[in-house]
């Protein structure tokens, strides 16, 4: 039972650590930054692009940043067994 509690505390520590990390993606002057809690922290747009291009690139960057966050979590949590 104590081992499970210890593992849960370790898991909580890893979650807190990941929430502090930032993950970004940038394409054609469009930049999206999220944190490990999947909250959007920053968006930069390129005014030289038309609205549709900006929308598509924001979506692509956001999805890529999420994938980066998920990969970081998977790597951190891979060593924990509950």
PDB file of N, CA, C and O in Angstrom:
ATOM      1  N   UNK A   1       0.828  -1.187   0.000  1.00  0.00           N
ATOM      2  CA  UNK A   1       0.000   0.000   0.000  1.00  0.00           C
ATOM      3  C   UNK A   1       0.877   1.258   0.000  1.00  0.00           C
ATOM      4  O   UNK A   1       0.583   2.204  -0.704  1.00  0.00           O
ATOM      5  N   UNK A   2       1.930   1.257   0.793  1.00  0.00           N
ATOM      6  CA  UNK A   2       2.823   2.408   0.842  1.00  0.00           C
ATOM      7  C   UNK A   2       3.492   2.632  -0.508  1.00  0.00           C
ATOM      8  O   UNK A   2       3.688   3.777  -0.919  1.00  0.00           O
ATOM      9  N   UNK A   3       3.816   1.542  -1.213  1.00  0.00           N
ATOM     10  CA  UNK A   3       4.429   1.659  -2.534  1.00  0.00           C
ATOM     11  C   UNK A   3       3.487   2.353  -3.510  1.00  0.00           C
ATOM     12  O   UNK A   3       3.920   3.173  -4.316  1.00  0.00           O
ATOM     13  N   UNK A   4       2.210   2.028  -3.451  1.00  0.00           N
ATOM     14  CA  UNK A   4       1.223   2.666  -4.326  1.00  0.00           C
ATOM     15  C   UNK A   4       1.124   4.161  -4.028  1.00  0.00           C
ATOM     16  O   UNK A   4       1.049   4.978  -4.939  1.00  0.00           O
ATOM     17  N   UNK A   5       1.119   4.504  -2.743  1.00  0.00           N
ATOM     18  CA  UNK A   5       1.070   5.918  -2.360  1.00  0.00           C
ATOM     19  C   UNK A   5       2.304   6.649  -2.883  1.00  0.00           C
ATOM     20  O   UNK A   5       2.211   7.764  -3.404  1.00  0.00           O
ATOM     21  N   UNK A   6       3.447   6.028  -2.756  1.00  0.00           N
ATOM     22  CA  UNK A   6       4.697   6.614  -3.232  1.00  0.00           C
ATOM     23  C   UNK A   6       4.649   6.824  -4.751  1.00  0.00           C
ATOM     24  O   UNK A   6       5.056   7.873  -5.249  1.00  0.00           O
ATOM     25  N   UNK A   7       4.111   5.844  -5.469  1.00  0.00           N
ATOM     26  CA  UNK A   7       3.989   5.960  -6.917  1.00  0.00           C
ATOM     27  C   UNK A   7       3.011   7.071  -7.306  1.00  0.00           C
ATOM     28  O   UNK A   7       3.250   7.809  -8.260  1.00  0.00           O
ATOM     29  N   UNK A   8       1.920   7.192  -6.571  1.00  0.00           N
ATOM     30  CA  UNK A   8       0.948   8.250  -6.853  1.00  0.00           C
ATOM     31  C   UNK A   8       1.561   9.631  -6.611  1.00  0.00           C
ATOM     32  O   UNK A   8       1.304  10.566  -7.374  1.00  0.00           O
ATOM     33  N   UNK A   9       2.352   9.753  -5.578  1.00  0.00           N
ATOM     34  CA  UNK A   9       3.021  11.020  -5.303  1.00  0.00           C
ATOM     35  C   UNK A   9       4.026  11.347  -6.409  1.00  0.00           C
ATOM     36  O   UNK A   9       4.162  12.497  -6.821  1.00  0.00           O
ATOM     37  N   UNK A  10       4.707  10.329  -6.894  1.00  0.00           N
ATOM     38  CA  UNK A  10       5.652  10.512  -7.994  1.00  0.00           C
ATOM     39  C   UNK A  10       4.901  10.956  -9.250  1.00  0.00           C
ATOM     40  O   UNK A  10       5.338  11.870  -9.958  1.00  0.00           O
ATOM     41  N   UNK A  11       3.771  10.342  -9.509  1.00  0.00           N
ATOM     42  CA  UNK A  11       2.941  10.702 -10.656  1.00  0.00           C
ATOM     43  C   UNK A  11       2.471  12.146 -10.555  1.00  0.00           C
ATOM     44  O   UNK A  11       2.533  12.905 -11.513  1.00  0.00           O
ATOM     45  N   UNK A  12       2.026  12.553  -9.395  1.00  0.00           N
ATOM     46  CA  UNK A  12       1.572  13.928  -9.167  1.00  0.00           C
ATOM     47  C   UNK A  12       2.719  14.904  -9.414  1.00  0.00           C
ATOM     48  O   UNK A  12       2.527  15.959 -10.030  1.00  0.00           O
ATOM     49  N   UNK A  13       3.899  14.563  -8.959  1.00  0.00           N
ATOM     50  CA  UNK A  13       5.064  15.420  -9.184  1.00  0.00           C
ATOM     51  C   UNK A  13       5.383  15.570 -10.666  1.00  0.00           C
ATOM     52  O   UNK A  13       5.695  16.667 -11.134  1.00  0.00           O
ATOM     53  N   UNK A  14       5.273  14.474 -11.408  1.00  0.00           N
ATOM     54  CA  UNK A  14       5.518  14.531 -12.848  1.00  0.00           C
ATOM     55  C   UNK A  14       4.458  15.377 -13.547  1.00  0.00           C
ATOM     56  O   UNK A  14       4.776  16.154 -14.450  1.00  0.00           O
ATOM     57  N   UNK A  15       3.210  15.245 -13.128  1.00  0.00           N
ATOM     58  CA  UNK A  15       2.134  16.049 -13.713  1.00  0.00           C
ATOM     59  C   UNK A  15       2.390  17.529 -13.483  1.00  0.00           C
ATOM     60  O   UNK A  15       2.227  18.341 -14.396  1.00  0.00           O
ATOM     61  N   UNK A  16       2.768  17.884 -12.281  1.00  0.00           N
ATOM     62  CA  UNK A  16       3.056  19.283 -11.957  1.00  0.00           C
ATOM     63  C   UNK A  16       4.228  19.804 -12.790  1.00  0.00           C
ATOM     64  O   UNK A  16       4.209  20.944 -13.262  1.00  0.00           O
ATOM     65  N   UNK A  17       5.228  18.971 -12.967  1.00  0.00           N
ATOM     66  CA  UNK A  17       6.400  19.347 -13.751  1.00  0.00           C
ATOM     67  C   UNK A  17       6.023  19.593 -15.209  1.00  0.00           C
ATOM     68  O   UNK A  17       6.441  20.583 -15.813  1.00  0.00           O
ATOM     69  N   UNK A  18       5.215  18.721 -15.769  1.00  0.00           N
ATOM     70  CA  UNK A  18       4.809  18.850 -17.170  1.00  0.00           C
ATOM     71  C   UNK A  18       3.915  20.070 -17.375  1.00  0.00           C
ATOM     72  O   UNK A  18       4.023  20.760 -18.388  1.00  0.00           O
ATOM     73  N   UNK A  19       3.060  20.370 -16.415  1.00  0.00           N
ATOM     74  CA  UNK A  19       2.177  21.534 -16.549  1.00  0.00           C
ATOM     75  C   UNK A  19       2.962  22.826 -16.680  1.00  0.00           C
ATOM     76  O   UNK A  19       2.495  23.792 -17.269  1.00  0.00           O
ATOM     77  N   UNK A  20       4.174  22.852 -16.155  1.00  0.00           N
ATOM     78  CA  UNK A  20       5.014  24.047 -16.212  1.00  0.00           C
ATOM     79  C   UNK A  20       5.751  24.175 -17.546  1.00  0.00           C
ATOM     80  O   UNK A  20       6.245  25.245 -17.873  1.00  0.00           O
ATOM     81  N   UNK A  21       5.826  23.084 -18.291  1.00  0.00           N
ATOM     82  CA  UNK A  21       6.540  23.110 -19.560  1.00  0.00           C
ATOM     83  C   UNK A  21       5.712  23.809 -20.632  1.00  0.00           C
ATOM     84  O   UNK A  21       4.487  23.859 -20.570  1.00  0.00           O
ATOM     85  N   UNK A  22       6.425  24.326 -21.633  1.00  0.00           N
ATOM     86  CA  UNK A  22       5.766  24.973 -22.766  1.00  0.00           C
ATOM     87  C   UNK A  22       6.127  24.215 -24.032  1.00  0.00           C
ATOM     88  O   UNK A  22       7.271  23.772 -24.197  1.00  0.00           O
ATOM     89  N   UNK A  23       5.150  24.091 -24.906  1.00  0.00           N
ATOM     90  CA  UNK A  23       5.338  23.377 -26.169  1.00  0.00           C
ATOM     91  C   UNK A  23       4.885  24.303 -27.284  1.00  0.00           C
ATOM     92  O   UNK A  23       3.802  24.875 -27.221  1.00  0.00           O
ATOM     93  N   UNK A  24       5.723  24.445 -28.298  1.00  0.00           N
ATOM     94  CA  UNK A  24       5.382  25.385 -29.359  1.00  0.00           C
ATOM     95  C   UNK A  24       5.556  24.769 -30.731  1.00  0.00           C
ATOM     96  O   UNK A  24       6.276  23.791 -30.910  1.00  0.00           O
ATOM     97  N   UNK A  25       4.841  25.372 -31.654  1.00  0.00           N
ATOM     98  CA  UNK A  25       4.950  25.003 -33.055  1.00  0.00           C
ATOM     99  C   UNK A  25       4.882  26.284 -33.871  1.00  0.00           C
ATOM    100  O   UNK A  25       4.109  27.194 -33.554  1.00  0.00           O
ATOM    101  N   UNK A  26       5.691  26.361 -34.907  1.00  0.00           N
ATOM    102  CA  UNK A  26       5.721  27.560 -35.739  1.00  0.00           C
ATOM    103  C   UNK A  26       5.810  27.171 -37.210  1.00  0.00           C
ATOM    104  O   UNK A  26       6.601  26.299 -37.586  1.00  0.00           O
ATOM    105  N   UNK A  27       4.982  27.807 -38.028  1.00  0.00           N
ATOM    106  CA  UNK A  27       4.982  27.583 -39.471  1.00  0.00           C
ATOM    107  C   UNK A  27       4.627  28.885 -40.167  1.00  0.00           C
ATOM    108  O   UNK A  27       3.633  29.525 -39.821  1.00  0.00           O
ATOM    109  N   UNK A  28       5.416  29.279 -41.134  1.00  0.00           N
ATOM    110  CA  UNK A  28       5.147  30.467 -41.960  1.00  0.00           C
ATOM    111  C   UNK A  28       4.805  31.709 -41.142  1.00  0.00           C
ATOM    112  O   UNK A  28       3.909  32.470 -41.500  1.00  0.00           O
ATOM    113  N   UNK A  29       5.471  31.902 -40.051  1.00  0.00           N
ATOM    114  CA  UNK A  29       5.241  33.087 -39.238  1.00  0.00           C
ATOM    115  C   UNK A  29       4.090  32.974 -38.250  1.00  0.00           C
ATOM    116  O   UNK A  29       3.828  33.897 -37.499  1.00  0.00           O
ATOM    117  N   UNK A  30       3.406  31.857 -38.245  1.00  0.00           N
ATOM    118  CA  UNK A  30       2.339  31.584 -37.279  1.00  0.00           C
ATOM    119  C   UNK A  30       2.954  30.767 -36.156  1.00  0.00           C
ATOM    120  O   UNK A  30       3.636  29.775 -36.400  1.00  0.00           O
ATOM    121  N   UNK A  31       2.717  31.174 -34.920  1.00  0.00           N
ATOM    122  CA  UNK A  31       3.294  30.470 -33.776  1.00  0.00           C
ATOM    123  C   UNK A  31       2.219  30.237 -32.723  1.00  0.00           C
ATOM    124  O   UNK A  31       1.438  31.129 -32.408  1.00  0.00           O
ATOM    125  N   UNK A  32       2.183  29.013 -32.199  1.00  0.00           N
ATOM    126  CA  UNK A  32       1.256  28.640 -31.133  1.00  0.00           C
ATOM    127  C   UNK A  32       2.068  28.033 -30.004  1.00  0.00           C
ATOM    128  O   UNK A  32       2.937  27.190 -30.237  1.00  0.00           O
ATOM    129  N   UNK A  33       1.784  28.469 -28.771  1.00  0.00           N
ATOM    130  CA  UNK A  33       2.454  27.938 -27.587  1.00  0.00           C
ATOM    131  C   UNK A  33       1.382  27.490 -26.597  1.00  0.00           C
ATOM    132  O   UNK A  33       0.468  28.245 -26.284  1.00  0.00           O
ATOM    133  N   UNK A  34       1.504  26.239 -26.139  1.00  0.00           N
ATOM    134  CA  UNK A  34       0.611  25.715 -25.103  1.00  0.00           C
ATOM    135  C   UNK A  34       1.468  25.254 -23.932  1.00  0.00           C
ATOM    136  O   UNK A  34       2.671  25.064 -24.076  1.00  0.00           O
ATOM    137  N   UNK A  35       0.836  25.058 -22.781  1.00  0.00           N
ATOM    138  CA  UNK A  35       1.572  24.490 -21.646  1.00  0.00           C
ATOM    139  C   UNK A  35       1.193  23.021 -21.493  1.00  0.00           C
ATOM    140  O   UNK A  35       0.348  22.518 -22.227  1.00  0.00           O
ATOM    141  N   UNK A  36       1.810  22.357 -20.562  1.00  0.00           N
ATOM    142  CA  UNK A  36       1.572  20.930 -20.353  1.00  0.00           C
ATOM    143  C   UNK A  36       0.181  20.613 -19.852  1.00  0.00           C
ATOM    144  O   UNK A  36      -0.224  19.450 -19.855  1.00  0.00           O
ATOM    145  N   UNK A  37      -0.569  21.611 -19.462  1.00  0.00           N
ATOM    146  CA  UNK A  37      -1.969  21.429 -19.074  1.00  0.00           C
ATOM    147  C   UNK A  37      -2.895  21.646 -20.255  1.00  0.00           C
ATOM    148  O   UNK A  37      -4.101  21.715 -20.103  1.00  0.00           O
ATOM    149  N   UNK A  38      -2.300  21.762 -21.445  1.00  0.00           N
ATOM    150  CA  UNK A  38      -3.022  21.983 -22.713  1.00  0.00           C
ATOM    151  C   UNK A  38      -3.763  23.313 -22.742  1.00  0.00           C
ATOM    152  O   UNK A  38      -4.754  23.467 -23.447  1.00  0.00           O
ATOM    153  N   UNK A  39      -3.261  24.294 -21.994  1.00  0.00           N
ATOM    154  CA  UNK A  39      -3.830  25.634 -22.045  1.00  0.00           C
ATOM    155  C   UNK A  39      -3.031  26.465 -23.037  1.00  0.00           C
ATOM    156  O   UNK A  39      -1.795  26.433 -23.037  1.00  0.00           O
ATOM    157  N   UNK A  40      -3.742  27.200 -23.860  1.00  0.00           N
ATOM    158  CA  UNK A  40      -3.110  28.057 -24.846  1.00  0.00           C
ATOM    159  C   UNK A  40      -2.464  29.246 -24.146  1.00  0.00           C
ATOM    160  O   UNK A  40      -3.104  29.936 -23.372  1.00  0.00           O
ATOM    161  N   UNK A  41      -1.180  29.460 -24.393  1.00  0.00           N
ATOM    162  CA  UNK A  41      -0.463  30.558 -23.755  1.00  0.00           C
ATOM    163  C   UNK A  41      -0.142  31.691 -24.708  1.00  0.00           C
ATOM    164  O   UNK A  41      -0.057  32.840 -24.289  1.00  0.00           O
ATOM    165  N   UNK A  42       0.038  31.363 -25.987  1.00  0.00           N
ATOM    166  CA  UNK A  42       0.476  32.400 -26.918  1.00  0.00           C
ATOM    167  C   UNK A  42       0.108  32.032 -28.353  1.00  0.00           C
ATOM    168  O   UNK A  42       0.196  30.874 -28.741  1.00  0.00           O
ATOM    169  N   UNK A  43      -0.307  33.035 -29.107  1.00  0.00           N
ATOM    170  CA  UNK A  43      -0.524  32.886 -30.549  1.00  0.00           C
ATOM    171  C   UNK A  43       0.087  34.106 -31.224  1.00  0.00           C
ATOM    172  O   UNK A  43      -0.147  35.234 -30.802  1.00  0.00           O
ATOM    173  N   UNK A  44       0.871  33.870 -32.254  1.00  0.00           N
ATOM    174  CA  UNK A  44       1.387  34.954 -33.081  1.00  0.00           C
ATOM    175  C   UNK A  44       0.934  34.670 -34.509  1.00  0.00           C
ATOM    176  O   UNK A  44       1.014  33.526 -34.964  1.00  0.00           O
ATOM    177  N   UNK A  45       0.464  35.697 -35.165  1.00  0.00           N
ATOM    178  CA  UNK A  45      -0.013  35.514 -36.535  1.00  0.00           C
ATOM    179  C   UNK A  45       0.885  36.263 -37.510  1.00  0.00           C
ATOM    180  O   UNK A  45       1.668  37.129 -37.127  1.00  0.00           O
ATOM    181  N   UNK A  46       0.750  35.920 -38.763  1.00  0.00           N
ATOM    182  CA  UNK A  46       1.485  36.558 -39.841  1.00  0.00           C
ATOM    183  C   UNK A  46       0.465  37.335 -40.673  1.00  0.00           C
ATOM    184  O   UNK A  46      -0.320  36.746 -41.405  1.00  0.00           O
ATOM    185  N   UNK A  47       0.490  38.645 -40.552  1.00  0.00           N
ATOM    186  CA  UNK A  47      -0.504  39.472 -41.244  1.00  0.00           C
ATOM    187  C   UNK A  47      -0.315  39.485 -42.760  1.00  0.00           C
ATOM    188  O   UNK A  47      -1.175  39.980 -43.482  1.00  0.00           O
ATOM    189  N   UNK A  48       0.784  38.930 -43.236  1.00  0.00           N
ATOM    190  CA  UNK A  48       0.998  38.846 -44.689  1.00  0.00           C
ATOM    191  C   UNK A  48       0.155  37.731 -45.319  1.00  0.00           C
ATOM    192  O   UNK A  48       0.011  37.690 -46.533  1.00  0.00           O
ATOM    193  N   UNK A  49      -0.370  36.836 -44.497  1.00  0.00           N
ATOM    194  CA  UNK A  49      -1.192  35.729 -44.990  1.00  0.00           C
ATOM    195  C   UNK A  49      -2.661  36.125 -44.948  1.00  0.00           C
ATOM    196  O   UNK A  49      -3.066  36.934 -44.124  1.00  0.00           O
ATOM    197  N   UNK A  50      -3.455  35.507 -45.836  1.00  0.00           N
ATOM    198  CA  UNK A  50      -4.888  35.792 -45.776  1.00  0.00           C
ATOM    199  C   UNK A  50      -5.526  35.018 -44.623  1.00  0.00           C
ATOM    200  O   UNK A  50      -4.882  34.169 -43.995  1.00  0.00           O
ATOM    201  N   UNK A  51      -6.763  35.338 -44.332  1.00  0.00           N
ATOM    202  CA  UNK A  51      -7.434  34.769 -43.157  1.00  0.00           C
ATOM    203  C   UNK A  51      -7.490  33.251 -43.196  1.00  0.00           C
ATOM    204  O   UNK A  51      -7.233  32.588 -42.195  1.00  0.00           O
ATOM    205  N   UNK A  52      -7.813  32.687 -44.339  1.00  0.00           N
ATOM    206  CA  UNK A  52      -7.934  31.225 -44.444  1.00  0.00           C
ATOM    207  C   UNK A  52      -6.583  30.549 -44.190  1.00  0.00           C
ATOM    208  O   UNK A  52      -6.504  29.540 -43.492  1.00  0.00           O
ATOM    209  N   UNK A  53      -5.512  31.116 -44.726  1.00  0.00           N
ATOM    210  CA  UNK A  53      -4.172  30.560 -44.500  1.00  0.00           C
ATOM    211  C   UNK A  53      -3.823  30.618 -43.017  1.00  0.00           C
ATOM    212  O   UNK A  53      -3.276  29.664 -42.464  1.00  0.00           O
ATOM    213  N   UNK A  54      -4.120  31.756 -42.390  1.00  0.00           N
ATOM    214  CA  UNK A  54      -3.846  31.900 -40.968  1.00  0.00           C
ATOM    215  C   UNK A  54      -4.616  30.873 -40.159  1.00  0.00           C
ATOM    216  O   UNK A  54      -4.061  30.236 -39.260  1.00  0.00           O
ATOM    217  N   UNK A  55      -5.909  30.712 -40.461  1.00  0.00           N
ATOM    218  CA  UNK A  55      -6.737  29.747 -39.732  1.00  0.00           C
ATOM    219  C   UNK A  55      -6.174  28.340 -39.856  1.00  0.00           C
ATOM    220  O   UNK A  55      -6.073  27.615 -38.864  1.00  0.00           O
ATOM    221  N   UNK A  56      -5.810  27.952 -41.072  1.00  0.00           N
ATOM    222  CA  UNK A  56      -5.274  26.604 -41.289  1.00  0.00           C
ATOM    223  C   UNK A  56      -3.944  26.399 -40.561  1.00  0.00           C
ATOM    224  O   UNK A  56      -3.725  25.347 -39.941  1.00  0.00           O
ATOM    225  N   UNK A  57      -3.080  27.387 -40.618  1.00  0.00           N
ATOM    226  CA  UNK A  57      -1.783  27.253 -39.962  1.00  0.00           C
ATOM    227  C   UNK A  57      -1.913  27.262 -38.442  1.00  0.00           C
ATOM    228  O   UNK A  57      -1.190  26.531 -37.751  1.00  0.00           O
ATOM    229  N   UNK A  58      -2.827  28.069 -37.906  1.00  0.00           N
ATOM    230  CA  UNK A  58      -3.049  28.062 -36.462  1.00  0.00           C
ATOM    231  C   UNK A  58      -3.508  26.682 -36.026  1.00  0.00           C
ATOM    232  O   UNK A  58      -3.028  26.128 -35.035  1.00  0.00           O
ATOM    233  N   UNK A  59      -4.421  26.099 -36.772  1.00  0.00           N
ATOM    234  CA  UNK A  59      -4.925  24.762 -36.450  1.00  0.00           C
ATOM    235  C   UNK A  59      -3.792  23.727 -36.507  1.00  0.00           C
ATOM    236  O   UNK A  59      -3.650  22.904 -35.599  1.00  0.00           O
ATOM    237  N   UNK A  60      -2.992  23.784 -37.560  1.00  0.00           N
ATOM    238  CA  UNK A  60      -1.867  22.851 -37.695  1.00  0.00           C
ATOM    239  C   UNK A  60      -0.868  23.016 -36.555  1.00  0.00           C
ATOM    240  O   UNK A  60      -0.409  22.022 -35.977  1.00  0.00           O
ATOM    241  N   UNK A  61      -0.536  24.240 -36.231  1.00  0.00           N
ATOM    242  CA  UNK A  61       0.429  24.505 -35.163  1.00  0.00           C
ATOM    243  C   UNK A  61      -0.114  24.053 -33.815  1.00  0.00           C
ATOM    244  O   UNK A  61       0.617  23.468 -33.005  1.00  0.00           O
ATOM    245  N   UNK A  62      -1.373  24.328 -33.570  1.00  0.00           N
ATOM    246  CA  UNK A  62      -1.987  23.924 -32.303  1.00  0.00           C
ATOM    247  C   UNK A  62      -1.946  22.403 -32.159  1.00  0.00           C
ATOM    248  O   UNK A  62      -1.539  21.879 -31.117  1.00  0.00           O
ATOM    249  N   UNK A  63      -2.340  21.692 -33.207  1.00  0.00           N
ATOM    250  CA  UNK A  63      -2.334  20.225 -33.158  1.00  0.00           C
ATOM    251  C   UNK A  63      -0.922  19.671 -32.995  1.00  0.00           C
ATOM    252  O   UNK A  63      -0.709  18.703 -32.263  1.00  0.00           O
ATOM    253  N   UNK A  64       0.046  20.297 -33.640  1.00  0.00           N
ATOM    254  CA  UNK A  64       1.437  19.848 -33.496  1.00  0.00           C
ATOM    255  C   UNK A  64       1.952  20.087 -32.076  1.00  0.00           C
ATOM    256  O   UNK A  64       2.649  19.241 -31.511  1.00  0.00           O
ATOM    257  N   UNK A  65       1.609  21.228 -31.490  1.00  0.00           N
ATOM    258  CA  UNK A  65       2.030  21.518 -30.121  1.00  0.00           C
ATOM    259  C   UNK A  65       1.415  20.516 -29.139  1.00  0.00           C
ATOM    260  O   UNK A  65       2.083  20.067 -28.201  1.00  0.00           O
ATOM    261  N   UNK A  66       0.169  20.142 -29.367  1.00  0.00           N
ATOM    262  CA  UNK A  66      -0.483  19.136 -28.522  1.00  0.00           C
ATOM    263  C   UNK A  66       0.243  17.800 -28.632  1.00  0.00           C
ATOM    264  O   UNK A  66       0.488  17.137 -27.627  1.00  0.00           O
ATOM    265  N   UNK A  67       0.607  17.417 -29.845  1.00  0.00           N
ATOM    266  CA  UNK A  67       1.339  16.161 -30.032  1.00  0.00           C
ATOM    267  C   UNK A  67       2.671  16.185 -29.296  1.00  0.00           C
ATOM    268  O   UNK A  67       3.074  15.196 -28.693  1.00  0.00           O
ATOM    269  N   UNK A  68       3.352  17.322 -29.339  1.00  0.00           N
ATOM    270  CA  UNK A  68       4.626  17.452 -28.622  1.00  0.00           C
ATOM    271  C   UNK A  68       4.409  17.288 -27.117  1.00  0.00           C
ATOM    272  O   UNK A  68       5.191  16.616 -26.441  1.00  0.00           O
ATOM    273  N   UNK A  69       3.349  17.897 -26.597  1.00  0.00           N
ATOM    274  CA  UNK A  69       3.043  17.771 -25.166  1.00  0.00           C
ATOM    275  C   UNK A  69       2.718  16.328 -24.809  1.00  0.00           C
ATOM    276  O   UNK A  69       3.174  15.806 -23.790  1.00  0.00           O
ATOM    277  N   UNK A  70       1.944  15.665 -25.646  1.00  0.00           N
ATOM    278  CA  UNK A  70       1.574  14.275 -25.389  1.00  0.00           C
ATOM    279  C   UNK A  70       2.798  13.367 -25.415  1.00  0.00           C
ATOM    280  O   UNK A  70       2.914  12.454 -24.596  1.00  0.00           O
ATOM    281  N   UNK A  71       3.704  13.617 -26.343  1.00  0.00           N
ATOM    282  CA  UNK A  71       4.928  12.804 -26.414  1.00  0.00           C
ATOM    283  C   UNK A  71       5.793  13.011 -25.174  1.00  0.00           C
ATOM    284  O   UNK A  71       6.350  12.061 -24.635  1.00  0.00           O
ATOM    285  N   UNK A  72       5.887  14.248 -24.714  1.00  0.00           N
ATOM    286  CA  UNK A  72       6.667  14.531 -23.506  1.00  0.00           C
ATOM    287  C   UNK A  72       6.056  13.816 -22.305  1.00  0.00           C
ATOM    288  O   UNK A  72       6.770  13.247 -21.478  1.00  0.00           O
ATOM    289  N   UNK A  73       4.732  13.824 -22.212  1.00  0.00           N
ATOM    290  CA  UNK A  73       4.053  13.129 -21.115  1.00  0.00           C
ATOM    291  C   UNK A  73       4.288  11.627 -21.189  1.00  0.00           C
ATOM    292  O   UNK A  73       4.558  10.997 -20.172  1.00  0.00           O
ATOM    293  N   UNK A  74       4.176  11.088 -22.369  1.00  0.00           N
ATOM    294  CA  UNK A  74       4.379   9.647 -22.537  1.00  0.00           C
ATOM    295  C   UNK A  74       5.783   9.248 -22.103  1.00  0.00           C
ATOM    296  O   UNK A  74       5.972   8.224 -21.445  1.00  0.00           O
ATOM    297  N   UNK A  75       6.764  10.056 -22.447  1.00  0.00           N
ATOM    298  CA  UNK A  75       8.140   9.757 -22.052  1.00  0.00           C
ATOM    299  C   UNK A  75       8.309   9.837 -20.542  1.00  0.00           C
ATOM    300  O   UNK A  75       8.962   8.988 -19.945  1.00  0.00           O
ATOM    301  N   UNK A  76       7.726  10.852 -19.922  1.00  0.00           N
ATOM    302  CA  UNK A  76       7.831  11.010 -18.457  1.00  0.00           C
ATOM    303  C   UNK A  76       7.137   9.881 -17.715  1.00  0.00           C
ATOM    304  O   UNK A  76       7.635   9.388 -16.722  1.00  0.00           O
ATOM    305  N   UNK A  77       5.966   9.503 -18.190  1.00  0.00           N
ATOM    306  CA  UNK A  77       5.141   8.514 -17.477  1.00  0.00           C
ATOM    307  C   UNK A  77       5.507   7.079 -17.828  1.00  0.00           C
ATOM    308  O   UNK A  77       5.010   6.155 -17.177  1.00  0.00           O
ATOM    309  N   UNK A  78       6.343   6.865 -18.823  1.00  0.00           N
ATOM    310  CA  UNK A  78       6.643   5.499 -19.261  1.00  0.00           C
ATOM    311  C   UNK A  78       7.304   4.657 -18.171  1.00  0.00           C
ATOM    312  O   UNK A  78       7.154   3.447 -18.158  1.00  0.00           O
ATOM    313  N   UNK A  79       8.003   5.281 -17.265  1.00  0.00           N
ATOM    314  CA  UNK A  79       8.703   4.531 -16.218  1.00  0.00           C
ATOM    315  C   UNK A  79       7.880   4.259 -14.974  1.00  0.00           C
ATOM    316  O   UNK A  79       8.329   3.573 -14.062  1.00  0.00           O
ATOM    317  N   UNK A  80       6.653   4.770 -14.933  1.00  0.00           N
ATOM    318  CA  UNK A  80       5.826   4.608 -13.741  1.00  0.00           C
ATOM    319  C   UNK A  80       4.834   3.471 -13.932  1.00  0.00           C
ATOM    320  O   UNK A  80       4.156   3.385 -14.931  1.00  0.00           O
ATOM    321  N   UNK A  81       4.781   2.613 -12.960  1.00  0.00           N
ATOM    322  CA  UNK A  81       3.804   1.512 -12.988  1.00  0.00           C
ATOM    323  C   UNK A  81       2.966   1.578 -11.737  1.00  0.00           C
ATOM    324  O   UNK A  81       3.483   1.577 -10.618  1.00  0.00           O
ATOM    325  N   UNK A  82       1.673   1.677 -11.948  1.00  0.00           N
ATOM    326  CA  UNK A  82       0.754   1.735 -10.810  1.00  0.00           C
ATOM    327  C   UNK A  82       0.099   0.391 -10.569  1.00  0.00           C
ATOM    328  O   UNK A  82      -0.011  -0.432 -11.382  1.00  0.00           O
TER     329      UNK A  82
END
